[in-house]
Tab-separated table of C-alpha atoms in Angstrom:
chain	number	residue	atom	x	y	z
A	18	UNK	CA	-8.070	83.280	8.325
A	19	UNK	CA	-6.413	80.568	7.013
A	20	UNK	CA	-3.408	78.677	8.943
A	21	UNK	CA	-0.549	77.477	7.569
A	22	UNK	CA	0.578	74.093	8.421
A	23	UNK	CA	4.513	74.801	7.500
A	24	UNK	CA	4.427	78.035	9.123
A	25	UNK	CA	2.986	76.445	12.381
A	26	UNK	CA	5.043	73.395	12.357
A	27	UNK	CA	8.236	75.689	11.482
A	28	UNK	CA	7.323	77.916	14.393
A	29	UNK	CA	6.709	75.031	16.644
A	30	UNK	CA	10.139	73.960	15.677
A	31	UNK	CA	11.761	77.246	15.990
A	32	UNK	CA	9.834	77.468	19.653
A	33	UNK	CA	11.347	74.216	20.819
A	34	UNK	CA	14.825	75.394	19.713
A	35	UNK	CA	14.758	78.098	21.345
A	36	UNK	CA	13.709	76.288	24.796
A	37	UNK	CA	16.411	73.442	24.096
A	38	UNK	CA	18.881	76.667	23.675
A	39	UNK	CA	17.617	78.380	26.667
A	40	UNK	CA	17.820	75.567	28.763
A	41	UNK	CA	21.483	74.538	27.685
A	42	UNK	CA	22.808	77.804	27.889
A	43	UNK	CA	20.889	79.687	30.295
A	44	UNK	CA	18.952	77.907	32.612
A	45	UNK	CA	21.173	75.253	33.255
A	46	UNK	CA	24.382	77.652	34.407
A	47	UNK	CA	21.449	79.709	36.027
A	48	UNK	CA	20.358	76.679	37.855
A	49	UNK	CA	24.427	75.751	38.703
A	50	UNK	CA	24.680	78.864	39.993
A	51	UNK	CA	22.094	79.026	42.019
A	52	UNK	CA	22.829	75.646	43.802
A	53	UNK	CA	26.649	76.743	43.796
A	54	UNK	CA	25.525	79.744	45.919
A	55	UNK	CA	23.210	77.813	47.845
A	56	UNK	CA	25.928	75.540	48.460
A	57	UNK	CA	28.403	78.395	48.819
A	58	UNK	CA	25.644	79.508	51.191
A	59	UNK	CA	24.909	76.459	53.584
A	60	UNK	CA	28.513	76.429	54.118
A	61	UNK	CA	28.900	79.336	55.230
A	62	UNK	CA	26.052	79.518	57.590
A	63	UNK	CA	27.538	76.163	58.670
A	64	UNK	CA	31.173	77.695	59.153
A	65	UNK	CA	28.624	80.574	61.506
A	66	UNK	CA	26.887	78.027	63.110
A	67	UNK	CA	30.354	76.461	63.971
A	68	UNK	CA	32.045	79.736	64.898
A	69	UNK	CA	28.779	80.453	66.988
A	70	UNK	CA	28.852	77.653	68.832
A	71	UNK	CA	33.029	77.810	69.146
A	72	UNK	CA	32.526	81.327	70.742
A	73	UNK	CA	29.440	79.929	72.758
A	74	UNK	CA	32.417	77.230	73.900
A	75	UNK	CA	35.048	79.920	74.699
A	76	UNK	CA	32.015	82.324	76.135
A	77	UNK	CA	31.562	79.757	78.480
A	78	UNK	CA	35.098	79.101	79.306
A	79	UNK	CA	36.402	83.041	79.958
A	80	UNK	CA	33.154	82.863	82.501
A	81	UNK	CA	34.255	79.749	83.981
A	82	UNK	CA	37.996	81.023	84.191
A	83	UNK	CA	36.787	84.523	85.398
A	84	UNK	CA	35.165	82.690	88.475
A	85	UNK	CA	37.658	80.671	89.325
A	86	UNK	CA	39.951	83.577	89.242
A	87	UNK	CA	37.222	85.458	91.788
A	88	UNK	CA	37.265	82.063	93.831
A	89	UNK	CA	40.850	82.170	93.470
A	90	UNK	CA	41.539	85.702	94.499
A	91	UNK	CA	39.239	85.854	97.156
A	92	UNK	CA	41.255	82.614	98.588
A	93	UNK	CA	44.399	84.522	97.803
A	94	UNK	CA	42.791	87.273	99.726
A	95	UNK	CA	42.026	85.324	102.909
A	96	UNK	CA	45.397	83.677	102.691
A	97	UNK	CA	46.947	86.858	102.651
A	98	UNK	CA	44.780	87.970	105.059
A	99	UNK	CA	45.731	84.874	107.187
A	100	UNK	CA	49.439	85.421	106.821
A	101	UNK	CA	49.040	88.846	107.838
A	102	UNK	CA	47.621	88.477	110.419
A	103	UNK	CA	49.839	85.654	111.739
A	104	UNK	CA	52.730	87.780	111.145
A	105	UNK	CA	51.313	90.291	113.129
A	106	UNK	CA	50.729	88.233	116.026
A	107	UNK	CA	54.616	86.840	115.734
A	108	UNK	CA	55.636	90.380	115.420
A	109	UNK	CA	53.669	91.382	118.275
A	110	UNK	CA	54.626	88.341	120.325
A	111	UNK	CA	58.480	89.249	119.415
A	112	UNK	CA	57.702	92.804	120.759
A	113	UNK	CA	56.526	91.723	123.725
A	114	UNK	CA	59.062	89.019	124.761
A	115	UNK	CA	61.263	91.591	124.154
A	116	UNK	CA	59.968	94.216	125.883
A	117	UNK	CA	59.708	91.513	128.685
A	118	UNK	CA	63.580	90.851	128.226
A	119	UNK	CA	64.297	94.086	128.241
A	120	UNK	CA	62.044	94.859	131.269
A	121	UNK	CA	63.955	92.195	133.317
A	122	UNK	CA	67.120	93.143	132.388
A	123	UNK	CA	66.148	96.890	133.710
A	124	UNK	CA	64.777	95.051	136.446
A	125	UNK	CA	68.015	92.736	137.237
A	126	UNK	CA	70.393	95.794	136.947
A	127	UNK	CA	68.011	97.838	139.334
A	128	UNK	CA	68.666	95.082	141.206
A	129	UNK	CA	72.107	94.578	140.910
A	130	UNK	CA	72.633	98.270	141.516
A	131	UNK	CA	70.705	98.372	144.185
A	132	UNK	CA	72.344	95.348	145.772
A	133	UNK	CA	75.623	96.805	145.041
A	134	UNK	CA	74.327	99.776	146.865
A	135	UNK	CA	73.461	98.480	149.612
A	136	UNK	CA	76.384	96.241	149.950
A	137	UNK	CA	78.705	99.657	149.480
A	138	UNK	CA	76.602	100.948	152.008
A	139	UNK	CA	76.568	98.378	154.805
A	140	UNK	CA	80.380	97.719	154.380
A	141	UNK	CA	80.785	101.579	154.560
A	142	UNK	CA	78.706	101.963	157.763
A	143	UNK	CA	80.275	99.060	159.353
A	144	UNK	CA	83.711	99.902	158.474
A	145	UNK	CA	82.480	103.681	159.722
A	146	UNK	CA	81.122	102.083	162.779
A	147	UNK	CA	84.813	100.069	163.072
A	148	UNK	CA	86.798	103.193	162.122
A	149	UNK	CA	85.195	105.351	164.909
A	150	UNK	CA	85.028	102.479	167.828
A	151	UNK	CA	88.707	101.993	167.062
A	152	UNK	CA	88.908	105.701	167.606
A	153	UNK	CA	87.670	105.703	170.693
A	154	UNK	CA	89.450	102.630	171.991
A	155	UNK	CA	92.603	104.186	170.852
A	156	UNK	CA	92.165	107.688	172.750
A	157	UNK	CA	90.743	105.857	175.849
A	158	UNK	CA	93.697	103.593	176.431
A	159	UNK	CA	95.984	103.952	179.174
A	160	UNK	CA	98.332	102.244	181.456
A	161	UNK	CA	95.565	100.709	183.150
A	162	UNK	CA	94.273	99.496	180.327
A	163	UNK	CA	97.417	98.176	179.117
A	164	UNK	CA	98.375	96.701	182.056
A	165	UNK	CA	95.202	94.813	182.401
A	166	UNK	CA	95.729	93.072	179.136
A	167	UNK	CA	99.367	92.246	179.882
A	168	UNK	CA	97.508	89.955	182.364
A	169	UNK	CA	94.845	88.771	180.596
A	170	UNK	CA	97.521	87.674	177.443
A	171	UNK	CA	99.609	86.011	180.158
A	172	UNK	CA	96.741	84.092	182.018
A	173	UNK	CA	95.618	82.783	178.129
A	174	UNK	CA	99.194	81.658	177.998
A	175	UNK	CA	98.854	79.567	181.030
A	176	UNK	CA	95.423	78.062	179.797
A	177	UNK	CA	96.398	76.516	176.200
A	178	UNK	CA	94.674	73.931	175.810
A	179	UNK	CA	95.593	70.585	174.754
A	180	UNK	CA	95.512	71.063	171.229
A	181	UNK	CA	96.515	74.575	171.362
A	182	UNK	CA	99.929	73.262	172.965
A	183	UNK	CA	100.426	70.176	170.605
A	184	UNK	CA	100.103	72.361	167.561
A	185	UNK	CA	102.939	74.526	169.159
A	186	UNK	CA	105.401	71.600	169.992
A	187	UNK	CA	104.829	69.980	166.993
A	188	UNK	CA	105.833	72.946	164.721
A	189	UNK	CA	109.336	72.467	163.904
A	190	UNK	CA	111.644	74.871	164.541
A	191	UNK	CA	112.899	76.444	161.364
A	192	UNK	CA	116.843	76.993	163.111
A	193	UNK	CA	118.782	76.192	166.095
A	194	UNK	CA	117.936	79.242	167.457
A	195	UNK	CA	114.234	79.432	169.554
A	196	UNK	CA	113.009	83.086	168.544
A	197	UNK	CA	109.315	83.800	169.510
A	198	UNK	CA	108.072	87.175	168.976
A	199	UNK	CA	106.072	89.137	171.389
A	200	UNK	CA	104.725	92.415	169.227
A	201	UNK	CA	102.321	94.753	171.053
A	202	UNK	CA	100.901	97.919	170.356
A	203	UNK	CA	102.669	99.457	173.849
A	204	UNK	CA	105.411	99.398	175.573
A	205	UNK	CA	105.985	96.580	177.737
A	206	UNK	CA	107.148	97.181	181.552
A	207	UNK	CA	110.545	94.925	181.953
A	208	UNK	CA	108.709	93.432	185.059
A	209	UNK	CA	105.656	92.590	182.783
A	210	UNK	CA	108.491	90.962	180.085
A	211	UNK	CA	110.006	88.895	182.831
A	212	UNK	CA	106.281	87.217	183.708
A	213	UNK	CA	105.566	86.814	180.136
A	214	UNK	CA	109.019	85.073	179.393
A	215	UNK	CA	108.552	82.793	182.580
A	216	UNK	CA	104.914	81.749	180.560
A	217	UNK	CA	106.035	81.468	177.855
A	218	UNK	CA	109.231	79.139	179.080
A	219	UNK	CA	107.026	77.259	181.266
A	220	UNK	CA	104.120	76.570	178.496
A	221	UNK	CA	105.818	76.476	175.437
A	222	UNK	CA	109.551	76.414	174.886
A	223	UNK	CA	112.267	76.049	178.200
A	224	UNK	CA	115.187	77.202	175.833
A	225	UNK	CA	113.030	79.614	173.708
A	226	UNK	CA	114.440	83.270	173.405
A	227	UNK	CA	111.518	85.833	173.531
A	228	UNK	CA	112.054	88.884	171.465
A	229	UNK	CA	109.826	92.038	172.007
A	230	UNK	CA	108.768	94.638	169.629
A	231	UNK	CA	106.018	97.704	168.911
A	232	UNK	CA	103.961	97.174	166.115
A	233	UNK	CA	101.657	100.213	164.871
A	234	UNK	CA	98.768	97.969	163.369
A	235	UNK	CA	97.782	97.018	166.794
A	236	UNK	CA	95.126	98.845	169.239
A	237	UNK	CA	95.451	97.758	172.488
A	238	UNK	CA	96.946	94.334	171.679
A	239	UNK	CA	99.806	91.846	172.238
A	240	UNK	CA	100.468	88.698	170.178
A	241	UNK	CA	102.606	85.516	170.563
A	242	UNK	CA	104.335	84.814	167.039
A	243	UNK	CA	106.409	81.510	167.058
A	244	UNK	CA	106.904	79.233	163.704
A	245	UNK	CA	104.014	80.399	162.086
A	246	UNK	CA	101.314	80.234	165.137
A	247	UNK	CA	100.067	82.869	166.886
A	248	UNK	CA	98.317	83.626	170.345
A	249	UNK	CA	97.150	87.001	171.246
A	250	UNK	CA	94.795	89.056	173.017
A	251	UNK	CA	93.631	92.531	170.939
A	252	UNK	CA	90.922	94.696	170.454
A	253	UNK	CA	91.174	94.476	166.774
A	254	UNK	CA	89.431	91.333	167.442
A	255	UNK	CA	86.259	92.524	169.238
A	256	UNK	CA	86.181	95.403	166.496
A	257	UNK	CA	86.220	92.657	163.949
A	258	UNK	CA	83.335	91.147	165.459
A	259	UNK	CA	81.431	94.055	165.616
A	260	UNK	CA	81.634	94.652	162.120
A	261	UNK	CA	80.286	91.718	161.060
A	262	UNK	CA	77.696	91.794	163.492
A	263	UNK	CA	77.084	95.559	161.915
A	264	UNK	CA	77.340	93.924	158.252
A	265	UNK	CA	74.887	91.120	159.109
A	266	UNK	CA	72.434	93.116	161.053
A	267	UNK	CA	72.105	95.857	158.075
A	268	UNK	CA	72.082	93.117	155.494
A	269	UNK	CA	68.951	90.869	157.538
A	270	UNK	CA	67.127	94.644	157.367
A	271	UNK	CA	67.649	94.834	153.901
A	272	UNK	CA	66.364	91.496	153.364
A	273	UNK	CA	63.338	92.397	155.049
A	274	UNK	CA	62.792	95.245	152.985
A	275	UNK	CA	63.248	93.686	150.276
């Protein structure tokens, strides 16, 4: 077979045209698009890579802000706890100091009451104890009685003592006329009168005038009333006595009960 030099050379030719075309117009924007994708590629792995490691970042930061919130609420919840329970002891303290208060004011008013009581009481019973001795004075007096006191208000006036006499002449006399007052719970017998104006003369006032009269109030008494002074002899006195020697003894018991 015979080979023709033109037709080889021409087809050698044509060959290497066709590879200078294929390279310029397809290979080459082949190859550019490959790298562009590559490229296009890289960078987006890249911007992955990035993001990955961004979210690996914030990963890390929701777990480190979800413990501290776990720290954080369990220190809220032993605060809390804390305050609760503080505010329940001050509550219960408050309670108590009040029910204290209150218990000592129930207390102090028991007290008072029964105080008052007791005072109503003991003033009662001695007043009772006053009210019936007076009673009995009053339905066991007689001339006797009365006449005996006569004498023992007349032998007082004859045993003033010093001071007793200097308060009486001091005391001015509020006009000319010398009134003293003789009030007794009887009637006096005009002989009595006449010994109890000479006492009263001789002890007290020479130019006096002595003035008798009944008063109710009396049991079993006379009294001397002149400028504001006054000596006398009643029973009102002794029953006086008694009833504060009733009122002390029954306040002493009630002491002691207490």
């Amino acid at each position: 077979m015979l080979i023709d030099p033109f037709v080889v050379i021409a087809q050698i030719i044509n060959f290497l045209i066709l590879v200078a075309l294929l390279k310029r117009f397809l290979y080459k924007p082949i190859t550019q698009a490959m790298e562009a994708r590559s490229q296009r590629i890289e960078r987006q792995l890249a911007t992955a890579a990035e993001k990955e490691k961004d979210a690996e970042v914030e990963k890390e930061l929701y777990l480190q802000k979800q413990q501290e919130l776990a720290s954080q609420k369990q220190a809220w919840l032993e605060q809390t706890k804390q305050e609760v329970e503080q505010e329940k002891e001050k509550l219960t303290q408050q309670a108590q100091a009040e029910v204290n208060q209150a218990r000592s004011q129930w207390y102090a008013n028991l007290e008072q009451d029964r105080q008052k009581f007791t005072c109503e009481l003991r003033d009662r019973l001695s007043q009772q104890v006053a009210i019936t001795t007076r009673k009995a004075l009053s339905d066991l007096a007689n001339a006797n009685l009365e006449t005996q006191i006569i004498e023992t208000f007349i032998d007082r006036l004859y045993n003033l003592d010093e001071l007793q006499k200097n308060t009486i002449n001091t005391a001015p006399v509020p006009n000319p006329r010398h009134i003293i007052n003789i009030c007794s719970s009887f009637t006096i017998p005009e002989e009595k009168k006449e010994r109890v104006i000479t006492a009263i003369r001789e002890q007290i006032a020479a130019n006096a005038e002595v003035q008798f009269e009944i008063v109710t109030d009396f049991i079993c008494g006379i009294e001397l009333r002149d400028r504001g002074y006054k000596i006398s002899w009643n029973l009102e006195h002794y029953l006086t006595e008694l009833e504060t020697a009733t009122a002390k003894i029954l306040t002493e018991n009630n002491n002691q009960v207490a």
